[in-house]
Every structure is written in structure tokens, then in C-alpha cells.
Amino acid sequence: MIKDRIIELRSSLPVGARLLAVSKFHPAEAIQEAYDAGQRLFGESRVQEVLSKKDVLPSDIEWHFIGHLQTNKVKQLVPFVTLIHGVDTEHLLKEIDKQAALCGRVVDCLLEVHVAREETKFGFTPDDVMRFFSEEVYKQYEHVRIVGIMGMASHVDDEAAIRSEFKILHALYEEVKAQYASWFRELSMGMSGDYRIALEEGSTMVRIGTYIFGERY
Ligand SMILES: *Cc1c(COP(=O)(O)O)cnc(C)c1O
């Protein structure tokens, strides 16, 4: 079942887009099943959980961190994480930079951009992101490489609304890349309910959990 979903998703991805299998709350056995189907990129949202899973799973898995990261957990994550998707404050960025320097790494990160209708205290506005690059704020953080942006659409059934939010994220991504950050390579958007729309709107990485692994409890 997991295997079938992985194969189906991977074969339907357009060129230039990758699948992040969001395995949070699911056991190592489920991840192993996806791995055996060829999947190597997995997304987790809790540091303790990924630490315990990583030890019992193959070492060539790329672990991505999604969701909200607390600054006091950064230290444990930084030595092995491939990409941190949800950097939502400069305070967090500063801590990632500090811990990355201590272990001699440059850590790839995405700025989380808030475009959805839902009120949230997480994420940068598109204006914040433009300022971050135009004022070269990123240059202060030598051990962090901002390689793109991540966003979530509103939890609504209105496809046009979702699509317009993905279009905003895509336009922002393209503008920053063209003007300031030629190295940009990831536009992380699209989840189980809306990944097809996200791919049509230029996503380079879809983060899919429920559709692959079933409900989380
Ligand atoms: C949990 C989560 C996902 C996966 O959501 P599904 O609806 O299960 O596919 C994707 N992105 C983020 C940031 C998440 O927290």
C-alpha cells in the first residue's frame, strides 16, 4: 500500500519536482516500506522523533525538518538534517547559524512564507522576504544557506483560492531568485490535499504524509 503510493506519486511528478514523504507520527517500519520502494527523502516535525527513527533506519535517508522548530532543539538537529523547511523567525535562523558553525556545517534552509487566510503567528510575509534579500540580511548568517521558500495554502475546498496562494508563493520565489538569490532551488509547497495544484503552480518539492502513510493518530 505505502509502496504503491510511493511508486504512483513518483511516476506522476513533473521534471524538476521531488517528493518529500512526510513520515511524522508513523513508525520506522512504515518508513522502511517507503524506502524499499525507492524513497529517500523523509520529513519529520519533532526532533526527538527523528532522532530515534534515524538510528534504526538506513543511513542514506535524507531527513528534512518540516513544521515549527523550537530554538532549544536546533542543536540536536543540525548535525544531520538535510533541509529545514520551516524557518519562521530570524531568531531561529540565528540559532541554526550558531549551531551549524559549531559543528562545521552550512545548513540548507527555506523561509516559511505566510500567505494563507488562516491567522498564524508563524512565517514571514512576502514583504519580509523581499527585505531579507534586498537588505542582504542573509549575509550575516554564513552557516545557513537559504535555498528557497516554503508555504502552505489555506485549508479550504476552494481550488481557485488555493491556486492563487500558490501563485503568490511562486511569483515571490521567482522574483527573489531573479533579483537576489540565483542559487534558489526549492519552492516547497503542496500537501496531500493540494499537491496536484501545487505542482501545476511550480512546486519543486511536495510534502506528502497522509496520502502515503494514512491518517496520523
Ligand atoms: C504534516 C505536514 C505535511 C503533510 O501533510 P499531509 O496532509 O499529511 O500530506 C506537510 N507539510 C507540513 C508543514 C506538515 O506539518
Short mmCIF file of C-alpha atoms and ligand atoms in Angstrom, two decimals:
data_model
loop_
_atom_site.label_atom_id
_atom_site.label_comp_id
_atom_site.label_asym_id
_atom_site.label_seq_id
_atom_site.Cartn_x
_atom_site.Cartn_y
_atom_site.Cartn_z
CA MET A 1 0.00 0.00 0.00
CA ILE A 2 2.66 2.51 1.08
CA LYS A 3 4.81 1.12 -1.69
CA ASP A 4 2.07 1.59 -4.29
CA ARG A 5 1.51 5.19 -3.25
CA ILE A 6 5.22 5.99 -3.45
CA ILE A 7 5.51 4.48 -6.91
CA GLU A 8 2.39 6.25 -8.12
CA LEU A 9 3.46 9.64 -6.76
CA ARG A 10 7.00 9.42 -8.02
CA SER A 11 5.89 8.49 -11.51
CA SER A 12 3.46 11.41 -11.65
CA LEU A 13 5.95 14.12 -10.64
CA PRO A 14 6.90 16.62 -13.33
CA VAL A 15 10.59 17.06 -14.17
CA GLY A 16 12.26 19.23 -11.53
CA ALA A 17 9.91 18.29 -8.70
CA ARG A 18 10.68 15.89 -5.86
CA LEU A 19 8.65 14.03 -3.30
CA LEU A 20 9.19 14.51 0.41
CA ALA A 21 7.45 11.66 2.24
CA VAL A 22 6.13 13.14 5.49
CA SER A 23 6.54 10.32 7.99
CA LYS A 24 5.83 12.18 11.24
CA PHE A 25 3.87 10.07 13.78
CA HIS A 26 4.38 6.93 11.67
CA PRO A 27 6.69 4.12 12.81
CA ALA A 28 10.08 3.20 11.39
CA GLU A 29 8.56 0.13 9.69
CA ALA A 30 6.38 2.38 7.54
CA ILE A 31 9.41 4.44 6.56
CA GLN A 32 11.32 1.26 5.71
CA GLU A 33 8.50 0.21 3.41
CA ALA A 34 8.67 3.51 1.55
CA TYR A 35 12.45 3.25 1.47
CA ASP A 36 12.21 -0.20 -0.10
CA ALA A 37 10.08 1.36 -2.84
CA GLY A 38 12.95 3.75 -3.58
CA GLN A 39 12.01 6.76 -1.44
CA ARG A 40 14.96 8.55 0.21
CA LEU A 41 13.60 11.95 1.35
CA PHE A 42 11.57 11.92 4.56
CA GLY A 43 10.03 14.79 6.51
CA GLU A 44 9.63 14.87 10.28
CA SER A 45 8.26 17.55 12.59
CA ARG A 46 9.65 16.62 16.01
CA VAL A 47 13.34 16.45 16.84
CA GLN A 48 13.07 13.64 19.40
CA GLU A 49 11.11 11.52 16.95
CA VAL A 50 13.53 11.90 14.06
CA LEU A 51 16.50 11.19 16.34
CA SER A 52 15.06 7.86 17.42
CA LYS A 53 13.98 6.85 13.92
CA LYS A 54 17.24 7.79 12.25
CA ASP A 55 19.21 5.32 14.38
CA VAL A 56 17.20 2.31 13.22
CA LEU A 57 16.89 3.23 9.53
CA PRO A 58 19.31 3.26 6.57
CA SER A 59 21.97 5.96 6.69
CA ASP A 60 21.38 7.22 3.14
CA ILE A 61 17.98 8.68 4.07
CA GLU A 62 17.79 12.47 3.73
CA TRP A 63 15.99 13.83 6.79
CA HIS A 64 14.08 17.07 6.28
CA PHE A 65 12.56 19.04 9.11
CA ILE A 66 9.10 20.49 8.50
CA GLY A 67 6.83 22.41 10.80
CA HIS A 68 7.72 24.52 13.76
CA LEU A 69 11.25 24.17 15.16
CA GLN A 70 11.99 25.32 18.69
CA THR A 71 15.34 27.03 19.18
CA ASN A 72 16.31 24.74 22.06
CA LYS A 73 16.08 21.72 19.72
CA VAL A 74 18.25 23.13 16.93
CA LYS A 75 21.49 21.80 18.36
CA GLN A 76 20.41 18.16 18.07
CA LEU A 77 19.02 18.56 14.56
CA VAL A 78 21.78 20.50 12.85
CA PRO A 79 24.44 17.76 12.66
CA PHE A 80 22.43 15.59 10.26
CA VAL A 81 19.45 17.47 8.81
CA THR A 82 19.40 17.91 5.01
CA LEU A 83 16.92 20.78 4.76
CA ILE A 84 14.94 22.77 7.32
CA HIS A 85 11.69 23.78 5.60
CA GLY A 86 10.01 25.98 8.14
CA VAL A 87 12.34 28.75 9.28
CA ASP A 88 9.81 31.27 10.54
CA THR A 89 11.82 33.85 12.51
CA GLU A 90 15.22 35.47 12.30
CA HIS A 91 15.77 34.42 15.88
CA LEU A 92 15.57 30.78 14.78
CA LEU A 93 17.84 31.45 11.83
CA LYS A 94 20.42 32.94 14.15
CA GLU A 95 20.38 29.83 16.33
CA ILE A 96 20.68 27.49 13.33
CA ASP A 97 23.64 29.56 12.12
CA LYS A 98 25.31 29.39 15.52
CA GLN A 99 24.87 25.63 15.90
CA ALA A 100 25.90 24.97 12.31
CA ALA A 101 29.09 26.96 12.85
CA LEU A 102 29.84 24.88 15.95
CA CYS A 103 29.64 21.65 14.01
CA GLY A 104 31.32 22.97 10.88
CA ARG A 105 28.33 22.75 8.58
CA VAL A 106 26.39 25.03 6.27
CA VAL A 107 22.75 24.08 6.68
CA ASP A 108 20.21 24.50 3.90
CA CYS A 109 17.01 26.23 4.97
CA LEU A 110 13.78 27.56 3.50
CA LEU A 111 11.99 30.65 4.74
CA GLU A 112 8.40 29.89 5.65
CA VAL A 113 6.10 32.39 3.99
CA HIS A 114 2.63 33.07 5.27
CA VAL A 115 0.07 33.57 2.50
CA ALA A 116 -2.94 31.57 3.74
CA ARG A 117 -6.10 33.13 5.10
CA GLU A 118 -5.75 31.44 8.48
CA GLU A 119 -4.33 33.56 11.22
CA THR A 120 -0.96 32.25 12.35
CA LYS A 121 1.94 33.58 14.26
CA PHE A 122 4.34 31.58 12.11
CA GLY A 123 6.07 32.69 8.95
CA PHE A 124 7.36 35.73 7.10
CA THR A 125 5.23 37.91 4.86
CA PRO A 126 6.27 38.24 1.20
CA ASP A 127 7.44 41.78 2.05
CA ASP A 128 9.62 40.46 4.87
CA VAL A 129 11.23 38.04 2.44
CA MET A 130 11.94 40.75 -0.13
CA ARG A 131 13.51 42.92 2.56
CA PHE A 132 15.56 39.99 3.87
CA PHE A 133 17.24 39.76 0.47
CA SER A 134 17.27 43.38 -0.68
CA GLU A 135 18.94 44.43 2.58
CA GLU A 136 21.24 41.42 2.38
CA VAL A 137 20.27 40.27 5.87
CA TYR A 138 21.09 36.69 4.88
CA LYS A 139 24.79 37.60 4.63
CA GLN A 140 25.01 37.74 8.41
CA TYR A 141 24.37 34.03 8.54
CA GLU A 142 27.36 32.35 6.98
CA HIS A 143 26.49 28.86 8.12
CA VAL A 144 22.99 28.93 6.72
CA ARG A 145 22.13 28.77 3.03
CA ILE A 146 18.61 29.97 2.22
CA VAL A 147 17.81 27.88 -0.84
CA GLY A 148 14.18 28.82 -1.31
CA ILE A 149 10.82 29.27 0.34
CA MET A 150 8.13 27.09 1.82
CA GLY A 151 4.44 27.77 2.15
CA MET A 152 1.05 26.32 2.88
CA ALA A 153 -2.25 27.17 1.24
CA SER A 154 -5.44 27.77 3.18
CA HIS A 155 -7.39 24.75 4.38
CA VAL A 156 -10.35 25.37 2.12
CA ASP A 157 -12.14 23.48 -0.65
CA ASP A 158 -11.97 26.45 -2.95
CA GLU A 159 -9.47 25.37 -5.59
CA ALA A 160 -9.18 28.86 -7.06
CA ALA A 161 -8.22 30.28 -3.66
CA ILE A 162 -5.57 27.61 -3.12
CA ARG A 163 -4.20 28.13 -6.60
CA SER A 164 -3.94 31.88 -6.14
CA GLU A 165 -1.95 31.39 -2.92
CA PHE A 166 0.45 29.01 -4.68
CA LYS A 167 0.79 31.59 -7.47
CA ILE A 168 1.81 34.22 -4.91
CA LEU A 169 4.46 31.87 -3.50
CA HIS A 170 5.73 31.01 -6.96
CA ALA A 171 5.94 34.66 -8.02
CA LEU A 172 7.85 35.52 -4.85
CA TYR A 173 10.23 32.62 -5.39
CA GLU A 174 10.90 33.68 -8.98
CA GLU A 175 11.38 37.32 -8.07
CA VAL A 176 13.87 36.66 -5.28
CA LYS A 177 15.73 34.20 -7.48
CA ALA A 178 15.92 36.64 -10.39
CA GLN A 179 16.87 39.69 -8.35
CA TYR A 180 18.94 38.46 -5.44
CA ALA A 181 19.38 34.74 -4.99
CA SER A 182 20.37 32.98 -8.21
CA TRP A 183 21.13 29.90 -6.12
CA PHE A 184 17.44 29.44 -5.16
CA ARG A 185 16.32 25.92 -6.00
CA GLU A 186 13.41 24.91 -3.77
CA LEU A 187 9.81 26.02 -3.71
CA SER A 188 8.35 23.70 -1.11
CA MET A 189 4.57 23.65 -1.43
CA GLY A 190 1.78 21.10 -1.73
CA MET A 191 0.46 18.53 0.75
CA SER A 192 -1.86 15.51 0.42
CA GLY A 193 -4.93 17.61 -0.29
CA ASP A 194 -3.48 20.10 -2.73
CA TYR A 195 -0.23 18.75 -4.19
CA ARG A 196 -1.58 18.47 -7.74
CA ILE A 197 -2.38 22.17 -7.80
CA ALA A 198 0.99 22.98 -6.22
CA LEU A 199 2.82 21.03 -8.92
CA GLU A 200 0.91 22.86 -11.63
CA GLU A 201 1.96 26.13 -10.00
CA GLY A 202 5.67 25.35 -9.96
CA SER A 203 6.38 23.45 -6.75
CA THR A 204 9.82 21.80 -6.67
CA MET A 205 9.02 19.70 -3.60
CA VAL A 206 5.69 18.36 -2.40
CA ARG A 207 5.41 17.31 1.25
CA ILE A 208 3.01 14.39 1.38
CA GLY A 209 2.08 12.44 4.50
CA THR A 210 -1.48 11.20 4.79
CA TYR A 211 -1.83 10.13 1.18
CA ILE A 212 1.18 7.83 1.54
CA PHE A 213 1.01 6.61 5.13
CA GLY A 214 -2.65 7.03 6.07
CA GLU A 215 -4.09 9.01 8.97
CA ARG A 216 -1.88 10.11 11.87
CA TYR A 217 -3.00 9.31 15.42
C1 LIG B 1 2.19 17.33 8.36
C2 LIG B 1 2.67 18.25 7.32
C3 LIG B 1 2.61 17.93 5.96
C4 LIG B 1 1.95 16.68 5.42
O1 LIG B 1 0.55 16.84 5.45
P1 LIG B 1 -0.43 15.75 4.80
O2 LIG B 1 -1.72 16.48 4.68
O3 LIG B 1 -0.50 14.60 5.76
O4 LIG B 1 0.11 15.35 3.49
C5 LIG B 1 3.17 18.82 5.05
N1 LIG B 1 3.77 19.96 5.45
C6 LIG B 1 3.83 20.32 6.75
C7 LIG B 1 4.48 21.59 7.11
C8 LIG B 1 3.28 19.49 7.72
O5 LIG B 1 3.34 19.87 9.01
#
